[in-house]
XYZ file of C-alpha atoms in Angstrom:
667
model
C 144.085 84.845 65.813
C 142.529 88.147 66.831
C 143.356 89.445 70.297
C 139.664 89.531 71.139
C 139.549 85.764 70.818
C 142.558 85.421 73.108
C 140.967 87.731 75.676
C 137.795 85.676 75.776
C 139.756 82.578 76.662
C 141.967 84.310 79.211
C 139.155 85.999 81.085
C 137.253 82.767 81.250
C 139.586 81.796 84.119
C 139.905 78.321 82.681
C 143.134 76.360 82.936
C 145.949 77.593 80.733
C 145.475 74.331 78.853
C 142.334 75.854 77.416
C 144.597 77.898 75.173
C 145.028 74.725 73.163
C 142.614 75.107 70.321
C 139.382 73.154 70.733
C 139.725 71.978 67.181
C 142.227 69.250 68.116
C 139.390 66.975 69.125
C 137.972 66.801 65.636
C 139.223 66.860 62.099
C 141.481 69.915 61.814
C 140.924 70.195 58.085
C 137.262 71.053 58.633
C 137.926 74.194 60.669
C 139.299 77.655 59.842
C 142.968 78.547 60.243
C 144.652 81.801 61.244
C 142.686 85.030 61.642
C 138.973 84.405 61.677
C 135.977 86.708 61.561
C 133.628 87.314 64.457
C 131.039 85.076 62.802
C 133.597 82.308 62.306
C 134.703 82.748 65.906
C 131.121 82.476 67.154
C 130.510 79.408 65.015
C 133.684 77.793 66.338
C 132.755 78.504 69.949
C 129.293 77.055 69.429
C 130.690 73.828 68.047
C 130.533 70.544 69.927
C 134.334 70.441 69.893
C 134.508 73.742 71.778
C 132.033 72.515 74.371
C 134.077 69.377 74.901
C 137.224 71.456 75.308
C 135.633 73.809 77.830
C 134.198 71.011 79.960
C 137.420 68.975 79.760
C 139.368 72.007 80.904
C 136.991 72.725 83.776
C 137.119 69.107 84.941
C 140.919 69.010 84.755
C 141.418 72.338 86.507
C 138.909 71.652 89.251
C 140.044 68.104 89.972
C 143.783 68.814 90.026
C 143.396 71.842 92.293
C 141.150 69.891 94.664
C 143.512 66.919 94.618
C 146.489 69.142 95.420
C 144.650 70.793 98.316
C 143.636 67.362 99.586
C 147.155 65.902 99.703
C 149.035 69.141 100.513
C 146.629 71.190 102.660
C 149.392 73.079 104.466
C 151.517 73.998 101.436
C 151.980 77.567 100.290
C 149.806 78.852 97.468
C 152.868 78.979 95.191
C 153.780 75.355 95.897
C 150.174 74.278 95.393
C 150.173 76.014 92.016
C 153.376 74.221 90.987
C 152.007 70.835 92.069
C 148.670 71.459 90.364
C 150.458 72.352 87.117
C 152.409 69.097 87.359
C 149.178 67.160 87.682
C 147.650 69.026 84.725
C 150.738 68.320 82.660
C 150.432 64.615 83.377
C 146.748 64.553 82.427
C 147.492 66.144 79.058
C 150.659 64.257 78.141
C 150.234 61.135 80.319
C 153.769 61.560 81.585
C 155.549 63.776 84.081
C 157.609 66.800 82.933
C 161.123 65.607 82.140
C 162.956 68.877 82.748
C 163.041 71.477 85.470
C 160.541 73.558 83.540
C 157.217 72.225 82.345
C 155.574 73.908 79.393
C 151.864 74.125 78.722
C 151.611 75.092 75.077
C 148.599 76.937 73.679
C 147.631 78.268 70.294
C 149.593 81.508 70.807
C 150.822 81.218 74.367
C 153.411 79.079 76.132
C 153.054 78.963 79.908
C 156.188 77.814 81.725
C 156.223 76.717 85.327
C 158.993 75.574 87.630
C 159.001 71.910 88.626
C 160.391 71.275 92.084
C 161.032 67.552 92.343
C 160.891 67.767 96.139
C 157.275 68.939 96.115
C 155.935 65.553 95.008
C 157.331 62.211 96.079
C 157.352 59.225 93.741
C 154.738 57.640 95.993
C 152.442 60.653 95.562
C 152.957 60.631 91.800
C 152.275 56.902 91.593
C 149.083 57.240 93.624
C 147.823 60.015 91.359
C 148.448 57.851 88.295
C 146.886 54.785 89.936
C 143.710 56.730 90.758
C 143.343 57.744 87.119
C 144.053 54.242 85.839
C 141.575 52.621 88.253
C 138.834 55.068 87.246
C 139.633 54.394 83.577
C 139.478 50.620 84.072
C 136.163 50.887 85.868
C 134.658 53.089 83.171
C 135.781 50.852 80.301
C 134.632 47.699 82.103
C 131.276 49.267 82.964
C 130.622 50.436 79.420
C 131.652 47.144 77.847
C 129.303 45.199 80.138
C 126.278 47.445 80.489
C 126.216 48.836 76.960
C 126.618 45.493 75.217
C 123.454 44.393 73.483
C 121.626 41.562 75.214
C 118.910 41.363 72.606
C 120.865 40.444 69.501
C 122.376 37.023 69.877
C 123.650 37.327 73.428
C 122.618 33.757 74.206
C 125.793 31.823 75.017
C 124.575 28.976 72.803
C 124.074 31.247 69.829
C 126.594 31.511 67.015
C 125.705 35.193 66.636
C 127.932 37.360 68.799
C 126.472 40.409 70.569
C 127.317 43.892 69.415
C 130.017 45.174 71.740
C 130.190 48.816 72.765
C 133.868 49.528 72.099
C 133.971 47.702 68.786
C 131.146 49.902 67.539
C 132.720 53.039 68.992
C 136.163 52.308 67.560
C 134.714 52.196 64.049
C 132.850 55.463 64.650
C 135.899 57.257 66.083
C 138.153 56.189 63.209
C 135.555 57.266 60.675
C 135.406 60.725 62.282
C 139.213 60.944 62.137
C 139.602 62.090 65.725
C 143.065 63.401 66.563
C 144.801 62.982 69.884
C 144.932 65.958 72.248
C 148.720 65.940 72.379
C 151.353 63.715 70.728
C 151.662 60.414 72.584
C 153.898 57.397 72.150
C 153.845 53.756 73.160
C 156.482 52.456 75.553
C 158.472 51.406 72.488
C 158.409 54.920 71.017
C 155.713 54.390 68.389
C 153.435 57.376 67.745
C 149.858 56.458 68.639
C 146.580 57.583 67.069
C 142.974 56.429 67.219
C 143.678 53.990 64.372
C 145.831 51.986 66.797
C 142.816 51.273 69.002
C 141.508 47.843 68.001
C 139.394 46.398 70.813
C 138.634 42.695 71.089
C 135.121 41.285 71.215
C 134.910 41.209 75.006
C 136.885 44.359 75.688
C 137.457 45.581 79.259
C 140.565 47.737 78.844
C 142.721 45.066 80.475
C 144.681 42.092 79.209
C 143.826 38.517 80.200
C 146.094 38.768 83.238
C 144.133 41.818 84.474
C 146.789 44.419 83.680
C 145.945 47.721 82.020
C 146.515 47.839 78.242
C 148.728 50.929 78.347
C 148.547 51.864 74.653
C 144.745 51.823 74.691
C 144.767 53.865 77.897
C 146.965 56.521 76.268
C 144.891 56.611 73.078
C 141.449 56.867 74.705
C 142.542 59.343 77.374
C 144.252 61.548 74.781
C 141.555 61.430 72.085
C 139.165 63.826 73.772
C 136.368 63.572 71.211
C 135.686 60.011 72.381
C 134.591 61.464 75.760
C 136.487 58.708 77.605
C 138.745 61.321 79.208
C 135.756 63.433 80.191
C 133.899 60.550 81.803
C 136.973 59.332 83.670
C 137.481 62.837 85.051
C 133.830 62.924 86.112
C 134.401 59.695 88.048
C 137.428 61.176 89.784
C 135.570 64.385 90.642
C 132.632 62.379 91.994
C 135.014 60.493 94.269
C 136.404 63.830 95.486
C 132.852 65.051 96.130
C 131.688 62.026 98.083
C 134.835 61.185 100.051
C 136.925 64.332 100.367
C 134.498 67.239 100.646
C 135.359 69.341 103.676
C 132.946 70.340 106.405
C 133.005 73.945 105.159
C 132.198 72.851 101.614
C 129.348 70.672 102.829
C 127.849 73.498 104.846
C 128.268 76.050 102.063
C 127.552 73.921 99.023
C 124.433 71.978 99.985
C 121.232 72.682 101.883
C 122.998 71.749 105.135
C 122.406 75.145 106.736
C 118.786 75.174 105.671
C 118.241 71.729 107.185
C 120.051 72.459 110.441
C 118.885 75.969 111.290
C 116.715 74.625 114.104
C 118.595 72.093 116.301
C 115.309 70.806 117.730
C 113.723 70.070 114.335
C 113.236 66.747 112.599
C 115.278 68.058 109.651
C 118.202 68.719 111.965
C 117.986 65.255 113.547
C 117.825 63.525 110.163
C 120.609 65.618 108.597
C 122.979 65.114 111.526
C 122.466 61.351 111.311
C 124.815 61.445 108.291
C 127.643 62.876 110.428
C 130.022 60.299 111.892
C 129.924 61.199 115.578
C 132.479 58.549 116.513
C 135.421 60.069 114.619
C 137.631 63.101 115.022
C 136.485 66.593 114.143
C 138.630 66.450 111.000
C 137.142 63.287 109.513
C 133.585 63.155 110.842
C 132.154 64.671 107.627
C 134.222 62.455 105.291
C 131.371 60.287 104.025
C 128.511 62.682 104.824
C 127.499 63.235 101.191
C 127.804 59.544 100.295
C 125.586 58.399 103.171
C 123.096 61.172 102.450
C 122.907 60.186 98.781
C 122.486 56.483 99.539
C 119.720 56.998 102.088
C 117.805 59.561 100.038
C 118.145 57.681 96.732
C 117.910 54.187 98.245
C 119.791 52.429 95.409
C 119.463 48.694 94.797
C 121.185 46.087 92.659
C 118.654 43.676 91.237
C 118.518 40.197 89.687
C 115.566 38.122 88.471
C 115.201 34.360 88.223
C 113.028 31.921 86.338
C 110.609 29.521 87.987
C 112.609 26.287 87.810
C 115.657 27.227 89.857
C 117.699 30.257 90.791
C 120.690 29.629 88.548
C 118.729 30.195 85.329
C 118.336 33.721 84.050
C 115.103 35.268 82.879
C 114.876 36.359 79.278
C 115.074 40.087 80.047
C 118.395 39.854 81.897
C 121.926 38.990 80.929
C 123.686 42.346 81.145
C 126.109 40.879 83.671
C 126.774 37.191 83.186
C 128.916 36.221 86.184
C 129.307 36.966 89.875
C 132.795 38.311 89.175
C 131.394 40.873 86.755
C 129.014 42.066 89.438
C 131.830 42.221 91.972
C 133.940 44.235 89.534
C 131.164 46.787 89.304
C 130.098 47.015 92.929
C 132.619 45.595 95.381
C 136.228 44.574 95.723
C 137.498 41.014 95.933
C 137.658 41.414 99.709
C 133.909 41.942 99.836
C 132.767 39.785 96.951
C 129.194 38.560 96.859
C 130.092 35.299 98.604
C 130.747 37.039 101.909
C 128.447 40.032 101.690
C 125.067 38.367 101.363
C 124.400 39.555 104.885
C 127.113 41.846 106.257
C 126.504 40.762 109.853
C 126.512 36.990 109.446
C 128.417 34.136 107.866
C 126.731 33.387 104.546
C 129.652 32.042 102.539
C 128.091 28.619 102.051
C 124.992 30.084 100.475
C 126.974 31.259 97.446
C 127.104 27.691 96.142
C 123.560 28.216 94.933
C 124.738 31.194 92.867
C 127.778 29.656 91.206
C 126.188 30.020 87.763
C 124.569 33.385 88.277
C 123.545 34.787 84.900
C 120.646 37.010 85.820
C 121.862 40.466 86.703
C 119.043 42.786 85.744
C 119.726 46.379 86.634
C 120.746 49.017 89.137
C 117.854 51.071 90.429
C 117.522 54.352 92.255
C 114.232 54.740 94.069
C 112.883 58.276 93.866
C 109.633 58.120 95.790
C 109.125 57.656 99.510
C 107.052 54.722 100.633
C 103.397 55.213 101.420
C 101.884 54.771 104.877
C 100.798 51.233 104.008
C 104.378 50.229 103.214
C 106.153 51.409 106.336
C 107.072 47.927 107.533
C 108.539 46.769 104.239
C 112.245 46.112 103.807
C 112.315 48.362 100.757
C 110.533 51.357 102.291
C 112.784 54.333 101.597
C 111.612 57.264 103.709
C 114.307 58.073 106.239
C 112.377 56.949 109.342
C 111.634 53.572 107.764
C 115.283 53.189 106.789
C 116.269 53.914 110.379
C 114.030 51.012 111.432
C 114.510 48.480 108.664
C 117.246 49.740 106.373
C 120.568 47.989 105.946
C 122.735 46.700 103.126
C 121.088 43.290 103.405
C 120.980 41.194 100.243
C 118.062 38.862 99.695
C 115.300 37.230 97.735
C 112.277 39.472 97.601
C 108.860 38.215 98.635
C 106.896 40.299 96.151
C 103.731 40.236 98.267
C 105.259 41.641 101.450
C 108.415 43.239 99.982
C 110.548 41.475 102.590
C 114.052 40.312 101.803
C 115.301 36.823 102.620
C 118.918 35.775 102.125
C 119.610 32.501 100.395
C 120.378 30.791 103.704
C 117.123 32.175 105.122
C 115.409 30.938 102.004
C 116.791 27.450 102.699
C 115.833 27.715 106.406
C 112.188 28.519 105.592
C 112.136 25.820 102.944
C 113.561 23.346 105.474
C 110.949 24.273 108.087
C 108.100 23.834 105.617
C 109.541 20.527 104.443
C 109.912 19.302 108.042
C 106.346 20.289 108.962
C 104.936 18.489 105.924
C 106.499 15.210 107.060
C 106.457 15.310 110.870
C 103.856 15.663 113.608
C 106.364 17.444 115.853
C 106.107 20.676 113.923
C 108.224 23.775 114.069
C 106.287 26.826 115.182
C 107.385 30.404 115.702
C 106.170 31.775 119.036
C 103.377 34.297 119.352
C 104.516 37.758 120.421
C 102.322 40.329 122.132
C 102.493 42.987 124.823
C 101.905 42.015 128.451
C 98.631 43.239 129.913
C 100.405 45.373 132.504
C 102.433 47.081 129.756
C 99.621 47.940 127.389
C 99.135 51.391 128.873
C 102.726 52.421 128.220
C 103.701 54.869 125.517
C 104.722 53.034 122.378
C 108.212 54.552 122.207
C 109.010 53.262 125.708
C 108.313 49.564 125.077
C 111.167 47.271 126.133
C 111.829 43.552 125.665
C 110.565 42.949 129.214
C 107.169 44.283 128.130
C 106.716 41.507 125.579
C 104.865 38.232 126.088
C 106.439 35.364 124.120
C 104.677 31.990 124.027
C 105.024 28.671 122.196
C 101.635 26.940 121.887
C 100.169 29.162 124.635
C 103.039 28.341 127.018
C 104.752 31.582 128.041
C 108.555 31.552 127.897
C 110.748 33.886 129.934
C 113.807 35.484 128.306
C 117.293 34.109 128.816
C 120.436 36.095 128.128
C 118.428 39.368 128.040
C 116.821 39.054 124.610
C 116.627 35.303 123.891
C 113.648 32.999 124.309
C 114.082 29.211 123.970
C 111.817 26.210 123.490
C 113.228 22.651 123.590
C 111.197 19.486 122.912
C 111.677 16.111 121.208
C 115.183 16.886 119.980
C 114.239 20.249 118.492
C 115.668 23.499 119.856
C 113.894 26.681 118.793
C 115.237 30.121 119.699
C 113.733 33.578 119.324
C 116.082 36.576 119.560
C 114.517 40.036 119.803
C 116.795 42.358 117.812
C 114.945 45.627 118.197
C 111.692 47.311 119.168
C 111.400 50.305 116.894
C 108.967 53.188 116.989
C 108.161 55.130 113.842
C 106.381 58.495 114.123
C 102.932 58.824 112.611
C 100.669 61.786 112.000
C 97.649 59.742 113.082
C 96.574 58.529 116.497
C 97.110 54.960 115.335
C 100.725 54.333 116.297
C 102.891 51.467 115.103
C 105.690 49.622 116.854
C 107.948 47.334 114.824
C 109.464 44.282 116.478
C 112.384 42.718 114.645
C 113.586 39.239 115.562
C 115.737 36.293 114.522
C 114.243 32.795 114.613
C 116.596 29.811 114.856
C 115.942 26.101 114.897
C 118.084 23.000 115.243
C 116.644 19.548 114.513
C 118.608 16.770 116.238
C 122.118 16.643 114.747
C 121.372 18.872 111.780
C 123.064 22.247 111.400
C 121.226 25.167 112.942
C 119.201 27.287 110.518
C 117.768 30.770 110.998
C 116.022 33.717 109.395
C 115.166 37.296 110.333
C 111.703 38.792 110.340
C 109.829 41.840 111.566
C 106.189 42.639 112.223
C 104.135 45.559 113.459
C 102.087 46.099 116.613
C 99.287 48.301 115.343
C 96.509 50.522 116.705
C 98.364 51.744 119.751
C 96.234 54.459 121.367
C 98.015 57.597 122.482
C 95.035 59.667 123.553
C 96.391 61.970 126.223
C 93.052 62.211 128.021
C 92.934 58.441 128.535
C 96.319 57.079 129.532
C 94.791 53.737 130.532
C 93.341 53.062 127.116
C 94.829 49.733 126.001
C 95.263 48.458 122.479
C 91.910 48.715 120.767
C 93.021 45.941 118.476
C 96.112 44.272 119.841
C 98.128 42.723 117.028
C 99.287 39.213 117.939
C 102.129 37.784 115.889
C 101.341 34.091 115.574
C 104.202 32.628 113.650
C 104.109 29.760 111.203
C 106.999 29.001 108.821
C 104.393 28.264 106.160
C 103.270 31.894 106.383
C 106.709 33.481 106.462
C 107.994 34.066 102.967
C 105.412 31.710 101.508
C 105.101 33.868 98.372
C 108.618 32.937 97.272
C 107.720 29.229 97.035
C 105.700 27.194 94.557
C 104.179 24.104 96.206
C 101.481 23.418 93.608
C 102.960 20.079 92.543
C 103.796 18.923 96.066
C 107.434 20.011 95.897
C 108.929 23.141 97.394
C 110.726 25.299 94.872
C 111.215 29.029 94.332
C 108.800 30.990 92.241
C 109.981 33.632 89.801
C 111.708 35.803 92.400
C 113.837 38.906 92.475
C 117.155 39.102 94.286
C 118.231 42.455 95.729
C 121.272 44.061 97.219
C 120.099 47.242 98.887
C 123.014 49.646 99.099
C 122.544 51.423 102.422
C 124.595 52.333 105.457
C 123.436 50.881 108.770
C 121.696 53.082 111.331
C 123.011 52.915 114.893
C 120.985 54.422 117.701
C 122.800 56.535 120.275
C 123.461 54.938 123.639
C 120.725 56.988 125.358
C 118.131 54.887 123.477
C 118.211 57.483 120.710
C 114.904 59.216 121.373
C 113.967 62.882 121.130
C 110.512 64.427 121.429
C 109.629 66.891 118.643
C 106.146 68.306 118.237
C 103.764 65.459 119.020
C 106.094 62.550 118.288
C 109.308 60.881 119.332
C 112.094 60.471 116.784
C 115.144 58.228 116.701
C 118.563 59.778 117.171
C 121.708 58.088 115.966
C 124.130 57.902 113.058
C 124.422 56.081 109.758
C 127.623 54.075 109.487
C 129.385 51.875 106.941
C 130.614 49.502 109.643
C 129.522 45.913 108.954
C 128.555 46.743 105.363
C 130.309 45.805 102.114
C 131.453 49.441 101.765
C 133.444 49.879 104.951
C 136.683 50.925 103.210
C 137.452 53.808 100.886
C 138.347 51.427 98.059
C 134.916 49.794 98.228
C 133.154 53.147 98.530
C 135.021 54.400 95.453
C 133.647 51.627 93.230
C 130.155 52.221 94.556
C 130.504 55.952 93.809
C 131.660 55.227 90.265
C 128.660 52.974 89.740
C 126.337 55.712 91.016
C 127.743 58.326 88.642
C 127.471 56.068 85.606
C 123.964 54.949 86.551
C 122.401 58.216 87.752
C 122.229 60.754 84.934
C 121.431 63.648 87.297
C 124.306 63.106 89.707
C 127.065 64.968 87.867
C 125.048 68.191 87.759
C 124.711 68.027 91.541
C 128.462 67.539 91.900
C 129.254 70.360 89.469
C 126.889 72.763 91.255
C 128.354 71.757 94.609
C 131.740 73.214 93.657
C 130.299 76.199 91.838
C 128.172 77.119 94.873
C 131.336 76.950 96.944
C 132.993 79.478 94.605
C 135.979 77.198 94.334
C 138.680 79.587 93.190
C 139.753 77.859 89.985
C 136.375 77.181 88.400
C 135.931 78.451 84.867
C 133.583 81.405 84.607
C 132.427 81.044 81.010
C 129.934 83.909 81.104
C 131.870 85.819 78.390
C 131.637 82.947 75.941
C 128.651 82.287 73.736
C 125.300 81.327 75.225
C 125.703 77.751 74.068
C 129.013 77.389 75.895
C 127.511 79.106 78.930
C 124.719 76.552 78.833
C 127.228 74.060 80.195
C 126.485 75.743 83.516
C 130.054 76.397 84.622
C 129.574 79.968 85.849
C 130.305 80.557 89.503
C 127.238 80.856 91.693
C 126.459 84.227 93.258
C 124.917 85.165 96.572
C 121.577 85.565 94.798
C 121.942 82.042 93.422
C 122.382 80.797 96.990
C 119.216 82.589 98.069
C 117.267 81.215 95.119
C 118.434 77.709 95.963
C 117.322 78.155 99.557
C 120.845 77.686 100.941
C 120.876 81.042 102.749
């Protein structure tokens, strides 16, 4: 090979593994051997195989260097280089170097590096391998579920089996005669190739007992043309981005500085709400990027049900056929759907109604903020609405009001309606308004003591600070005020949201409850007239028949669910600061506090990792953001491919310059 070709690869600053010819990922017989002309060289570099090689190399180099820095932050640069080379060696050969010297072999170059066994413990090696295997298992499981056809014979009663992703791919890969990246063997010493990959009909990468099928893992991770390796590495890099980005990287690699230049601005307040103020200086930025992504994208998991009951799937669904499949994609066994219906309450019993769930529809990322008319809805996704209403609550969606009701709330409302249809002693939510003497207060300063709560025009005083009770004829009804939230508005018509829990207990029956929120509207804030009361005071007059009524069909005299949608909204919870979390900016007051994963299904790193993987595989634009994040940080091992052809450079792996930062508005 001409020296010019070698120089191009060397000066690209890509891992020494890039010296391995890109042609190994396709049929070697189709490509030129030995010395090649400039035209042949250009053609080779413009090939899809070359692009795969470049991106694989960048992913490997970037991830291993970041991983080393993460686990050995105080090591010398030389030791970090040795450890990083060990990790790279494993990723290429799926085994650790067996001698004191590891060798990375290229087309004309052999790079040797010393292996110091004391630099990495067996525990650290095992964790590295486990991370890769878990990402691989998730990817294979995700692709086999989501990419399976639900339109061609996926009905469980049909004799026609659905087309399965990996069965189709295996045929394609064998036809293309893909070669493995480096020689690999099974545990018994058999040489493995793509022809040894023979997936079953319902293939997930694991055996029936849940263990990884090691031979398949070695084949798919070593046959780079299949892109399994590339996608697994993207998952691992996304985890590094969301969970292990440092404070310096966050400030340099995103618009953090732009958003926080003015500490008294709304942008500053909203951006700093993603910082965990309760942790140490070292870890307070750990989940900053994950919380920011979740709030700004407002992702949801969604099911749909038919009109007869909520165990029957609608015709357009079926991509995930069991609760366990959903849990495998979104949560761990510790936070399976049965105990995460509402993170802050005990909802385990409600899962009985979902035992035959076969209606998973899709994962959605909302891209547009809610309009002014939607500010009180549970699915509103502008940041101020999320501060008021947002949480990871799962529920049935009332399509008219866009409010979410959990299955137990669904049963509570159904029970109240059923009781009222048969008894004269009816259940009735209290009316809620503002006391006359409090109507001239500023909306942001309303407290529970300013509210007037009445059952059938009989005012009830609070007990236990925020509880109001009404007892009569064996029925105990309780109203609990959860929050009084103020959302800024550009108009003079201000809105105050009151969120509450309503509970009722009929004789010896078990207590039932549901949450609800409503808005006090038309609050005057004219500075020249401080005594101006509500021009149109909004009175909440509750009736179980009018709460969530759109999710029921009572046309035939029975009470059954309509065709409803069931959501899990993946959001952190917003906690106000202890000082009531208010700050005055411009003409409005804004809430101050922090988003947290406490009391959500994603409170541990393991649960967050699966959520991150789901995001990357569901959001086609996410990887580019992650890639640019590291390039804007000028991470010192990124591949600068500017000297390669324009098509290779189009992969966008060139380091970002100071001008790039200015153009992106970062500085």
